């Protein structure tokens, strides 16, 4: 029984599902059991496009996946507006839940999802893959080092990509009834997550969305920025956009050290990721150069970050199924905090860039 | 006559003067003629500390330097509150003017300085050394490339350093009557300059200083941030501070490309500087990595950026002296724009983070 893999069903034939299929195949403790889409044709096409094994069941509805008693867990990459409904249905059917980000349209919805998971004893985790890269704990080690990094003072995070005209016209991520949070939910989510990570998940007290966001004609955010403030004087800024070249920078600065990442969400190379640190940086005697300069740290990984995510989620599911453990609440706590900041930034934008308190 | 170097006098024994002494020595068309401080003792100490030649005249006042008919140009690293007075005196004495940044306490003061230079036919240049590194035109080439970089959308710039307790208690840069602009004038100046450079010196329309700056008990800025907005949708943010580890990041993102610099003010290494660019960055098929990743460009330089600055300034002075050319106005125009943005950020801070229009 201990070697029985967690059996996954996927709700929807989203493009991101292709990557997760591969991750499920790579994870040692997971297997793909079913794919469900709004029609059997779409599900079949997804299966053949992705070379799925003939053993993977093809369903023409999401219901059929969550109703299948031979499925332990569902991965839900549906548009955000459908998360509440399908996450809650899945939890009630006792399916463990790996939910794509943004987890919900707002924290009230997320709280319903989290309550459904808790009430039904199922594991929740969102699909923020970067949390599972072995680079991440190495970075934590640096940020926690009182001597080498000191006290966190500032974080800046940028995630932009240049969507093509087809995306800008038709993608679900610019449709108000599907992914109403637009770039804030799609890429801003990661900026906020990286800032919260740097702040060791201490929530900011207030946010101020920067003026002049770019919205489409339906009012969906194509590009925006925000600043975040903590009572102890820490500050952060982020910028997220569908309108600029693919860029993923996070810089965290402490009293004694600096962290730089240029590919914080998806590493340049799947097999090894790196990050840069500097500590107690000074100029040389005449200020004609630096000593020391920043150091590059390379972190190899056998498994991709998404396979590690599936693996960690499956490990927790197996602990519950096989040992009767309680679900690990850390993951829903982190999701909720990320959503709380998203909500505050959205509220600040909606109020014409007024300072908004972050909910608790 | 064509080989006669420009004869410099230095007003004040500031620490930065040591670097400029070396730059004057290195520049092929400049020579140091005099150092003046508030006392002969201070000036003598500066001369001996820096191993100046016995031919360099030692003066116990700033007046004596500007009165010396054998001096062509002065370098003025005095506290900002003294710039107006001494820059105008120097210009009236027909001394060409290399003035440390921030150039003035506000643009009204700067306009008096610029008018004095113009009225007396002397060259003006501020001491922003990075403008003269051969890396800078290489970066311009990238940012101007409509295909590789496209249209500028966003710039973020950070310059922080961890001042020690002696600095925080006593340095001129935290004294309201000396350098009243604090970190905004000292390091924010460079952030603004790099943003303006990326925007090809198009001024933003408005700025919004971020809430919660850190001020000392005299109200001088120790740490602050701001966002900048252009009518065409470009945005920028910067953060400047005396309270965090030495960090110098500038990221500029266009529709097609990204520029990253981690040492934009003073390169890590005096002999070669680098920058990173990426163009048309995409994920690979399954979004498990990037193609292409960013490229590193190395720009060697024989002369330091400050020696090149002295050299370019001296070249312009010699054009005026030897060929009767008019002063090059580009440098005062750039200084003025930088000061205009400083003024707007300061006004926004003073008004509790209200949006402020940038003067023209």
XYZ file of C-alpha atoms in Angstrom:
720
model
C 0.000 0.000 0.000
C 2.851 2.371 0.832
C 4.016 2.152 -2.752
C 0.645 2.871 -4.257
C 0.840 6.137 -6.142
C -1.675 8.917 -5.681
C -4.165 8.751 -8.552
C -4.767 12.133 -10.185
C -7.634 13.431 -12.228
C -7.282 16.668 -14.175
C -10.233 19.023 -14.569
C -10.020 20.757 -17.918
C -7.754 20.623 -20.937
C -5.821 23.808 -20.181
C -2.391 24.217 -21.711
C -0.744 24.180 -18.273
C -2.192 20.679 -17.839
C 0.398 19.383 -20.306
C 3.178 20.396 -17.983
C 1.436 18.829 -15.000
C 0.838 15.565 -16.899
C 4.567 15.324 -17.347
C 5.133 16.256 -13.699
C 2.718 13.560 -12.534
C 4.543 11.057 -14.731
C 7.900 12.161 -13.299
C 6.854 12.216 -9.650
C 7.625 8.836 -8.079
C 4.448 8.716 -5.990
C 1.797 9.901 -8.455
C -0.034 8.583 -11.472
C -2.494 10.137 -13.883
C -5.831 8.316 -13.838
C -8.259 10.562 -15.678
C -8.652 13.706 -17.709
C -12.038 15.418 -17.881
C -13.076 18.234 -20.153
C -16.359 19.776 -21.228
C -16.568 17.221 -24.026
C -15.110 13.768 -24.616
C -13.651 15.117 -27.862
C -11.651 17.805 -26.080
C -10.483 15.374 -23.417
C -9.501 12.798 -26.059
C -7.617 15.403 -28.022
C -5.726 16.453 -24.867
C -4.871 12.780 -24.217
C -3.597 12.159 -27.726
C -1.788 15.509 -27.974
C 0.052 14.651 -24.776
C 0.624 10.996 -25.551
C -1.223 9.879 -22.446
C -1.357 6.157 -21.722
C -4.467 4.286 -22.842
C -5.110 3.560 -19.173
C -5.915 7.231 -18.494
C -9.692 7.567 -18.419
C -11.236 10.133 -20.712
C -14.260 11.947 -19.347
C -16.585 14.408 -21.072
C -17.342 16.349 -17.898
C -15.658 17.580 -14.732
C -18.316 15.807 -12.648
C -17.270 12.440 -13.976
C -13.720 13.010 -12.710
C -14.719 14.001 -9.194
C -17.271 11.164 -9.099
C -14.682 8.532 -9.990
C -13.959 6.568 -6.768
C -10.602 5.465 -8.185
C -9.266 8.994 -8.127
C -7.535 10.357 -5.007
C -6.733 13.904 -6.039
C -7.633 16.463 -8.646
C -5.527 19.085 -10.318
C -7.704 22.078 -11.226
C -6.350 24.469 -13.849
C -9.785 25.902 -14.718
C -10.367 29.647 -15.148
C -10.338 31.379 -11.766
C -14.057 32.126 -11.826
C -14.723 28.362 -11.778
C -12.378 27.579 -8.878
C -14.891 28.048 -6.070
C -17.464 25.744 -7.615
C -15.185 22.905 -8.665
C -12.808 23.072 -5.733
C -15.699 22.765 -3.308
C -17.344 19.947 -5.295
C -14.037 18.097 -5.402
C -13.413 18.534 -1.671
C -16.909 17.271 -0.866
C -16.152 14.199 -2.953
C -13.049 13.757 -0.757
C -10.649 14.548 -3.552
C -7.381 16.139 -2.447
C -6.956 19.443 -4.234
C -4.052 20.846 -6.232
C -5.472 24.160 -7.410
C -3.933 26.502 -9.955
C -3.250 30.110 -9.039
C -4.756 32.580 -8.495
C -6.637 30.333 -6.100
C -9.836 32.394 -6.192
C -11.312 35.697 -7.289
C -11.063 36.952 -3.702
C -10.308 35.735 -0.211
C -13.979 35.160 0.665
C -14.143 32.593 -2.120
C -10.843 31.121 -1.037
C -12.087 30.761 2.523
C -15.004 28.677 1.228
C -12.570 26.466 -0.644
C -10.285 26.127 2.363
C -13.249 25.362 4.642
C -14.469 22.670 2.236
C -11.007 21.098 2.204
C -10.708 21.232 5.971
C -14.237 19.962 6.532
C -13.589 17.005 4.291
C -10.098 16.227 5.512
C -8.452 16.718 2.130
C -5.073 18.233 1.406
C -4.969 21.651 -0.264
C -2.042 23.032 -2.235
C -1.865 25.723 -4.880
C 0.091 25.342 -8.097
C 2.924 27.768 -7.309
C 5.729 25.530 -8.502
C 8.619 27.768 -7.484
C 7.936 26.934 -3.836
C 9.166 23.403 -4.495
C 12.434 24.070 -6.285
C 15.459 23.122 -4.161
C 16.702 26.662 -4.848
C 13.930 28.015 -2.634
C 15.165 26.633 0.726
C 18.712 27.694 -0.219
C 17.420 31.222 -0.675
C 15.561 30.982 2.619
C 18.819 30.027 4.304
C 20.457 33.206 2.989
C 17.511 35.446 3.869
C 17.424 33.998 7.386
C 21.091 34.658 8.008
C 21.243 37.534 10.466
C 24.897 38.134 9.689
C 24.994 37.690 5.916
C 21.590 39.184 5.094
C 20.458 40.970 8.230
C 17.043 42.513 8.538
C 14.935 42.657 5.381
C 14.377 46.251 4.248
C 13.162 46.132 0.659
C 11.895 43.722 -1.970
C 11.233 44.453 -5.609
C 9.645 41.895 -7.885
C 8.797 42.064 -11.570
C 7.030 39.502 -13.698
C 6.070 40.521 -17.200
C 5.586 38.749 -20.482
C 4.700 39.931 -23.939
C 1.381 38.359 -24.777
C 0.629 38.107 -28.474
C -2.375 39.725 -30.145
C -4.364 36.462 -30.028
C -3.898 36.326 -26.245
C -4.792 39.982 -25.786
C -7.968 39.417 -27.828
C -9.139 36.022 -26.628
C -7.225 34.435 -23.786
C -9.200 33.538 -20.689
C -6.741 35.628 -18.678
C -8.166 38.838 -20.128
C -11.853 37.894 -19.855
C -13.665 39.530 -16.931
C -15.995 36.549 -16.429
C -13.150 33.993 -16.476
C -9.961 35.431 -14.965
C -11.140 38.795 -13.771
C -7.855 39.541 -11.988
C -5.962 39.653 -15.307
C -2.218 40.220 -15.035
C -2.520 40.779 -11.274
C -3.838 37.249 -10.789
C -1.749 35.564 -13.449
C 1.701 37.066 -12.925
C 1.257 39.516 -10.044
C 0.441 36.433 -7.965
C 4.069 35.312 -8.265
C 5.464 38.757 -7.475
C 3.380 38.869 -4.312
C 4.346 35.316 -3.420
C 8.033 36.079 -3.803
C 7.678 39.220 -1.691
C 5.800 37.311 1.022
C 8.425 34.587 0.861
C 11.180 37.159 1.381
C 9.203 38.601 4.308
C 8.925 35.092 5.787
C 5.180 35.306 5.132
C 4.602 38.252 7.392
C 1.716 40.118 5.755
C 2.185 43.795 4.880
C -0.051 46.196 6.782
C -1.042 48.337 3.815
C -0.678 48.473 0.062
C -0.816 51.310 -2.404
C -1.469 50.319 -6.005
C 0.439 52.572 -8.362
C -1.622 54.920 -10.521
C -2.074 54.392 -14.237
C -2.622 50.637 -14.555
C -3.331 49.483 -18.109
C -6.784 47.923 -18.413
C -8.468 46.439 -21.450
C -11.875 47.638 -22.636
C -13.557 45.246 -20.187
C -11.596 46.678 -17.298
C -9.293 43.662 -16.895
C -5.743 44.497 -15.759
C -3.125 44.105 -18.490
C -0.362 45.834 -16.510
C -0.130 47.286 -13.012
C 2.170 47.857 -10.096
C 1.923 48.267 -6.367
C 3.865 49.103 -3.264
C 3.525 47.248 0.050
C 4.304 48.467 3.541
C 5.044 46.783 6.849
C 4.912 48.414 10.260
C 8.596 47.778 10.889
C 9.553 49.919 7.882
C 9.994 47.156 5.322
C 8.745 48.123 1.884
C 8.174 46.243 -1.345
C 7.186 47.075 -4.887
C 6.100 44.903 -7.755
C 5.184 45.276 -11.396
C 3.240 42.740 -13.445
C 2.271 42.976 -17.072
C 1.170 41.146 -20.198
C 2.655 43.926 -22.331
C 6.432 43.685 -21.879
C 9.178 41.230 -22.689
C 9.353 38.152 -20.462
C 11.154 39.275 -17.290
C 11.215 37.711 -13.816
C 13.318 39.712 -11.423
C 13.243 39.594 -7.680
C 15.644 41.611 -5.562
C 15.552 41.459 -1.771
C 17.763 43.786 0.220
C 18.603 43.467 3.871
C 20.715 45.551 6.170
C 23.711 43.311 5.387
C 22.953 41.490 2.174
C 21.301 41.433 -1.230
C 19.585 38.640 -3.150
C 19.086 38.785 -6.916
C 17.026 36.414 -9.009
C 16.292 36.850 -12.705
C 14.124 33.777 -13.269
C 12.310 33.401 -9.986
C 9.144 31.711 -11.294
C 10.516 29.370 -13.951
C 14.294 28.880 -13.895
C 16.102 29.465 -17.167
C 17.194 25.823 -17.137
C 15.134 22.977 -15.729
C 18.177 21.055 -14.514
C 19.893 23.760 -12.551
C 18.868 27.120 -11.216
C 20.964 29.844 -9.732
C 20.724 32.926 -7.594
C 23.060 35.733 -6.667
C 23.882 36.995 -3.218
C 26.131 39.640 -1.831
C 26.928 40.434 1.761
C 28.444 43.445 3.434
C 29.103 44.940 0.025
C 31.415 47.905 0.057
C 33.384 49.972 -2.375
C 37.135 49.642 -2.480
C 39.337 52.389 -1.085
C 38.762 54.961 -3.830
C 35.255 53.738 -4.693
C 36.434 52.570 -8.107
C 35.043 49.061 -7.712
C 33.317 46.721 -5.262
C 34.530 44.301 -2.655
C 33.157 41.761 -2.506
C 31.188 41.433 -5.734
C 28.109 39.226 -5.794
C 28.381 35.438 -5.772
C 26.494 33.028 -7.987
C 24.999 29.950 -6.343
C 23.987 27.053 -8.584
C 21.336 24.601 -7.403
C 20.932 21.485 -9.549
C 17.736 19.466 -9.417
C 17.026 15.961 -10.658
C 13.289 16.513 -10.774
C 11.601 19.601 -12.190
C 10.026 21.970 -9.693
C 6.551 20.914 -10.845
C 7.364 17.220 -10.408
C 8.639 18.060 -6.928
C 5.397 19.939 -6.270
C 3.319 16.940 -7.356
C 5.602 14.730 -5.287
C 5.251 16.807 -2.129
C 1.498 17.082 -2.565
C 1.277 13.326 -3.119
C 3.448 12.662 -0.089
C 1.010 14.638 2.055
C -1.964 12.855 0.477
C -0.391 9.481 1.228
C 0.271 10.525 4.825
C -3.441 11.219 5.144
C -4.639 8.139 3.270
C -2.192 5.652 4.662
C -1.388 6.989 8.119
C -4.461 8.993 8.984
C -2.448 12.199 9.312
C -4.101 15.595 9.291
C -3.765 17.715 6.146
C -0.785 20.090 6.191
C -2.268 23.578 6.632
C 0.848 25.526 5.676
C -0.071 25.522 2.019
C -3.533 26.963 2.409
C -2.176 29.579 4.810
C 0.348 30.739 2.214
C -2.281 30.753 -0.536
C -4.605 32.795 1.635
C -1.963 35.397 2.413
C -1.136 35.752 -1.257
C -4.823 36.199 -2.043
C -5.218 38.770 0.762
C -2.515 40.930 -0.814
C -4.053 40.489 -4.286
C -7.388 41.625 -2.867
C -5.847 44.693 -1.231
C -4.016 45.688 -4.414
C -7.216 45.224 -6.442
C -9.150 47.332 -3.912
C -6.479 50.042 -4.051
C -6.643 50.047 -7.862
C -10.441 50.175 -7.797
C -10.284 53.145 -5.418
C -7.965 55.106 -7.691
C -4.741 54.260 -5.842
C -5.748 54.889 -2.285
C -3.796 53.250 0.534
C -5.676 50.077 1.554
C -5.214 47.932 4.628
C -4.449 44.305 3.995
C -7.144 42.011 5.408
C -6.320 39.446 8.034
C 48.586 75.146 -27.279
C 46.481 72.216 -28.461
C 48.388 69.974 -26.066
C 48.012 72.226 -23.084
C 45.961 70.419 -20.472
C 42.982 71.975 -18.744
C 44.109 73.230 -15.334
C 41.776 72.187 -12.520
C 41.181 73.600 -9.098
C 39.213 71.658 -6.519
C 36.934 73.416 -4.056
C 36.926 71.533 -0.785
C 38.651 68.502 0.627
C 35.729 66.098 0.272
C 36.474 62.399 0.134
C 35.174 62.160 -3.433
C 37.894 64.636 -4.367
C 40.478 61.869 -3.949
C 38.876 59.918 -6.743
C 38.719 62.994 -8.953
C 42.405 63.829 -8.284
C 43.270 60.431 -9.674
C 40.886 60.931 -12.588
C 42.468 64.292 -13.414
C 45.881 62.640 -13.309
C 44.687 59.846 -15.598
C 42.859 62.029 -18.114
C 45.265 62.928 -20.945
C 44.035 66.510 -21.295
C 43.752 67.624 -17.660
C 46.051 68.580 -14.835
C 45.474 69.456 -11.209
C 46.655 72.977 -10.394
C 45.184 73.793 -7.015
C 43.260 72.499 -4.053
C 41.397 74.914 -1.808
C 39.779 74.206 1.517
C 38.495 76.290 4.409
C 41.987 76.240 5.891
C 45.470 75.763 4.521
C 45.912 72.906 6.993
C 42.958 70.970 5.589
C 44.081 71.597 2.028
C 47.656 70.550 2.854
C 46.449 67.400 4.541
C 44.371 66.550 1.492
C 47.424 67.119 -0.724
C 49.689 64.925 1.383
C 47.030 62.232 1.953
C 46.598 62.002 -1.792
C 50.243 62.289 -2.719
C 49.662 65.392 -4.815
C 52.612 66.864 -6.674
C 54.393 69.793 -5.020
C 53.324 71.878 -8.002
C 49.680 71.735 -6.914
C 48.885 75.010 -5.180
C 47.439 74.809 -1.703
C 44.854 77.430 -0.834
C 43.169 78.145 2.483
C 39.943 79.339 0.902
C 37.641 78.614 -2.021
C 37.966 82.248 -3.177
C 41.668 81.833 -3.740
C 41.029 78.964 -6.158
C 38.453 80.799 -8.260
C 40.628 83.930 -8.218
C 43.662 82.100 -9.563
C 44.071 83.193 -13.223
C 46.082 80.051 -13.938
C 43.081 77.827 -13.334
C 40.696 76.983 -16.171
C 38.112 74.856 -14.437
C 36.887 73.970 -10.988
C 35.559 70.729 -9.616
C 33.049 71.443 -6.836
C 32.262 68.604 -4.419
C 30.970 70.934 -1.683
C 27.759 70.177 0.250
C 24.716 70.833 -1.935
C 23.634 73.872 0.045
C 26.867 75.608 -1.035
C 26.553 74.796 -4.741
C 24.584 77.861 -5.756
C 26.995 80.292 -4.169
C 30.249 78.743 -5.316
C 29.105 77.628 -8.730
C 27.932 81.138 -9.551
C 31.125 82.723 -8.190
C 33.217 80.295 -10.234
C 31.247 80.945 -13.413
C 31.580 84.679 -12.973
C 35.323 84.198 -12.666
C 35.124 82.350 -16.013
C 35.958 79.002 -14.513
C 34.446 76.039 -16.306
C 32.370 74.040 -13.860
C 32.366 70.354 -13.015
C 29.775 70.199 -10.243
C 29.026 67.242 -8.000
C 25.501 65.877 -7.777
C 22.888 66.666 -6.678
C 23.568 69.847 -8.608
C 21.402 72.030 -6.375
C 18.788 71.979 -3.658
C 16.103 72.643 -6.289
C 15.724 73.572 -9.929
C 15.387 77.309 -9.223
C 18.879 77.223 -7.755
C 20.106 75.126 -10.631
C 18.690 77.594 -13.140
C 20.762 80.344 -11.509
C 23.845 78.196 -11.824
C 23.100 77.333 -15.445
C 22.392 80.984 -16.269
C 25.703 82.019 -14.697
C 27.536 79.405 -16.772
C 25.766 80.421 -19.946
C 26.218 84.134 -19.295
C 29.931 83.645 -18.781
C 30.484 81.223 -21.628
C 31.752 78.416 -19.395
C 31.157 74.714 -19.763
C 28.875 73.020 -17.236
C 28.877 69.320 -16.429
C 27.717 67.424 -13.376
C 29.734 64.667 -11.747
C 27.577 61.708 -12.790
C 30.432 59.470 -13.844
C 28.346 56.608 -15.184
C 27.367 58.733 -18.175
C 30.947 58.477 -19.419
C 31.558 54.736 -19.163
C 31.822 53.091 -22.590
C 29.139 50.691 -21.341
C 26.615 53.527 -21.443
C 26.499 54.033 -25.244
C 26.397 50.243 -25.677
C 23.328 50.174 -23.476
C 21.844 53.055 -25.452
C 22.335 51.041 -28.607
C 20.308 48.185 -27.140
C 17.561 50.422 -25.755
C 17.273 52.177 -29.130
C 16.868 48.941 -31.048
C 13.231 48.814 -32.121
C 13.496 45.115 -32.890
C 15.586 43.841 -29.991
C 14.207 46.124 -27.274
C 11.085 47.711 -28.748
C 9.171 50.374 -26.904
C 10.196 51.085 -23.308
C 7.444 50.108 -20.860
C 9.004 49.948 -17.406
C 12.165 50.864 -15.530
C 13.051 49.961 -11.984
C 16.137 51.323 -10.306
C 17.534 50.726 -6.840
C 20.538 52.315 -5.195
C 21.079 51.631 -1.537
C 24.047 51.444 0.754
C 24.440 50.649 4.404
C 25.801 53.767 6.020
C 27.580 53.224 9.306
C 26.512 54.807 12.586
C 29.107 57.582 12.229
C 27.597 58.539 8.863
C 24.040 58.404 10.176
C 25.050 60.659 13.066
C 27.374 63.150 11.412
C 27.757 62.925 7.650
C 26.952 66.046 5.660
C 24.502 63.947 3.647
C 22.122 63.735 6.590
C 22.389 67.377 7.681
C 19.407 69.512 6.674
C 21.524 72.646 6.234
C 24.166 70.872 4.120
C 22.614 68.157 1.950
C 18.951 68.623 2.687
C 17.900 66.109 0.028
C 19.504 63.238 1.954
C 19.355 59.837 0.268
C 17.150 61.243 -2.501
C 19.897 63.640 -3.564
C 22.827 61.368 -2.883
C 21.693 58.042 -4.326
C 18.172 58.700 -5.653
C 19.885 61.092 -8.079
C 21.452 58.098 -9.832
C 18.224 56.115 -9.887
C 16.452 59.040 -11.524
C 19.322 59.575 -13.948
C 19.268 55.934 -15.014
C 15.493 56.055 -15.470
C 15.749 59.236 -17.539
C 18.561 57.681 -19.538
C 16.383 54.647 -20.296
C 13.561 57.002 -21.317
C 15.973 58.810 -23.640
C 15.625 61.841 -21.354
C 11.919 62.263 -21.922
C 10.646 63.689 -18.625
C 7.834 61.867 -16.829
C 4.587 63.800 -16.545
C 3.892 62.985 -12.913
C 5.489 61.300 -9.940
C 4.072 59.711 -6.836
C 6.458 59.324 -3.929
C 5.742 56.123 -2.035
C 4.377 56.486 1.485
C 6.451 55.743 4.553
C 9.851 57.234 3.722
C 12.372 56.957 6.555
C 13.470 60.386 7.796
C 15.941 61.259 10.517
C 14.994 63.511 13.419
C 15.803 66.573 11.316
C 13.480 65.414 8.558
C 16.260 64.424 6.158
C 15.456 61.420 3.942
C 17.339 58.259 4.880
C 15.258 55.990 2.633
C 12.452 56.575 0.158
C 10.911 55.386 -3.071
C 8.867 56.800 -5.873
C 6.975 55.917 -8.999
C 7.108 57.946 -12.224
C 4.549 58.123 -15.019
C 4.663 59.142 -18.665
C 1.670 59.969 -20.841
C 2.415 57.109 -23.216
C 1.973 54.560 -20.418
C 5.623 54.106 -19.471
C 6.140 53.703 -15.749
C 9.184 53.633 -13.499
C 9.903 53.021 -9.851
C 12.969 53.622 -7.768
C 14.156 53.034 -4.241
C 17.076 54.785 -2.582
C 18.371 54.315 0.914
C 21.253 54.733 3.339
C 19.922 51.825 5.406
C 20.402 48.708 3.266
C 23.275 46.723 1.842
C 25.035 48.277 -1.151
C 22.846 47.472 -4.159
C 22.687 49.106 -7.607
C 20.098 47.479 -9.808
C 18.530 48.907 -12.898
C 16.093 46.911 -14.992
C 14.523 48.378 -18.120
C 11.846 46.423 -19.935
C 10.587 47.065 -23.437
C 7.968 45.364 -25.531
C 10.673 43.103 -26.999
C 13.624 43.203 -24.666
C 14.997 43.480 -21.152
C 18.130 45.166 -19.795
C 19.611 44.240 -16.421
C 22.403 46.039 -14.616
C 23.567 45.269 -11.089
C 26.285 47.884 -10.748
C 24.934 50.773 -12.779
C 26.617 53.615 -10.869
C 30.037 52.164 -10.125
C 30.929 48.994 -12.038
C 32.093 46.055 -9.942
C 35.424 46.179 -11.755
C 37.086 49.357 -12.987
C 38.627 47.664 -16.020
C 35.548 46.021 -17.455
C 31.852 46.401 -16.905
C 29.029 44.257 -18.112
C 25.320 44.297 -18.664
C 22.700 41.712 -19.472
C 20.148 41.818 -22.228
C 17.449 39.522 -23.444
C 15.244 39.852 -26.474
C 12.006 38.199 -27.468
C 12.291 35.964 -24.436
C 9.927 33.031 -24.452
C 9.401 29.809 -22.596
C 10.197 26.558 -24.302
C 7.400 24.262 -25.481
C 6.286 23.034 -22.054
C 7.311 26.194 -20.222
C 10.022 24.308 -18.343
C 12.776 26.738 -19.281
C 13.562 29.848 -21.338
C 14.737 30.382 -24.869
C 16.736 32.433 -25.295
C 18.213 33.141 -21.875
C 19.821 36.511 -21.209
C 23.208 37.411 -22.683
C 26.111 39.027 -20.873
C 27.927 41.836 -22.652
C 31.361 42.808 -21.390
C 32.677 46.307 -22.038
C 36.353 46.837 -21.202
C 37.691 50.316 -20.594
C 41.271 51.560 -20.486
C 40.360 54.665 -18.529
C 38.040 54.724 -15.535
C 34.634 56.308 -16.045
C 35.656 59.288 -13.914
C 38.844 59.831 -15.946
C 36.695 59.673 -19.084
C 34.342 62.217 -17.524
C 37.226 64.565 -16.764
C 38.534 63.924 -20.250
C 35.245 64.740 -21.975
C 34.739 67.831 -19.842
C 38.284 68.951 -20.606
C 37.792 68.294 -24.317
C 34.776 70.618 -24.290
C 36.709 73.233 -22.306
C 39.551 73.095 -24.798
C 37.107 73.490 -27.704
C 35.890 76.674 -26.060
C 39.326 77.992 -25.078
C 41.193 77.057 -28.202
C 38.578 77.170 -30.936
C 36.052 79.607 -29.563
C 33.295 76.962 -29.586
C 30.092 77.434 -27.629
C 29.638 75.382 -24.452
C 27.882 72.054 -24.971
C 24.420 72.496 -23.446
C 23.510 68.805 -23.350
C 25.035 68.333 -19.926
C 23.153 71.104 -18.206
C 19.931 69.971 -19.854
C 20.367 66.463 -18.430
C 21.266 67.816 -14.987
C 18.209 70.045 -15.028
C 15.868 67.182 -15.914
C 17.292 65.058 -13.129
C 16.806 67.919 -10.695
C 13.220 68.487 -11.918
C 12.340 64.895 -11.057
C 14.093 65.163 -7.677
C 12.049 68.282 -6.956
C 8.780 66.567 -7.911
C 9.551 63.534 -5.744
C 10.471 65.796 -2.828
C 7.242 67.765 -3.302
C 5.228 64.548 -3.412
C 6.906 63.351 -0.207
C 6.295 66.696 1.462
C 2.622 66.499 0.499
C 2.168 63.065 2.034
C 2.493 61.095 -1.221
C 0.217 63.063 -3.485
C 0.662 62.811 -7.249
C 2.782 65.777 -8.364
C 3.360 67.100 -11.871
C 6.971 67.282 -12.970
C 8.028 70.857 -13.753
C 9.274 71.828 -17.184
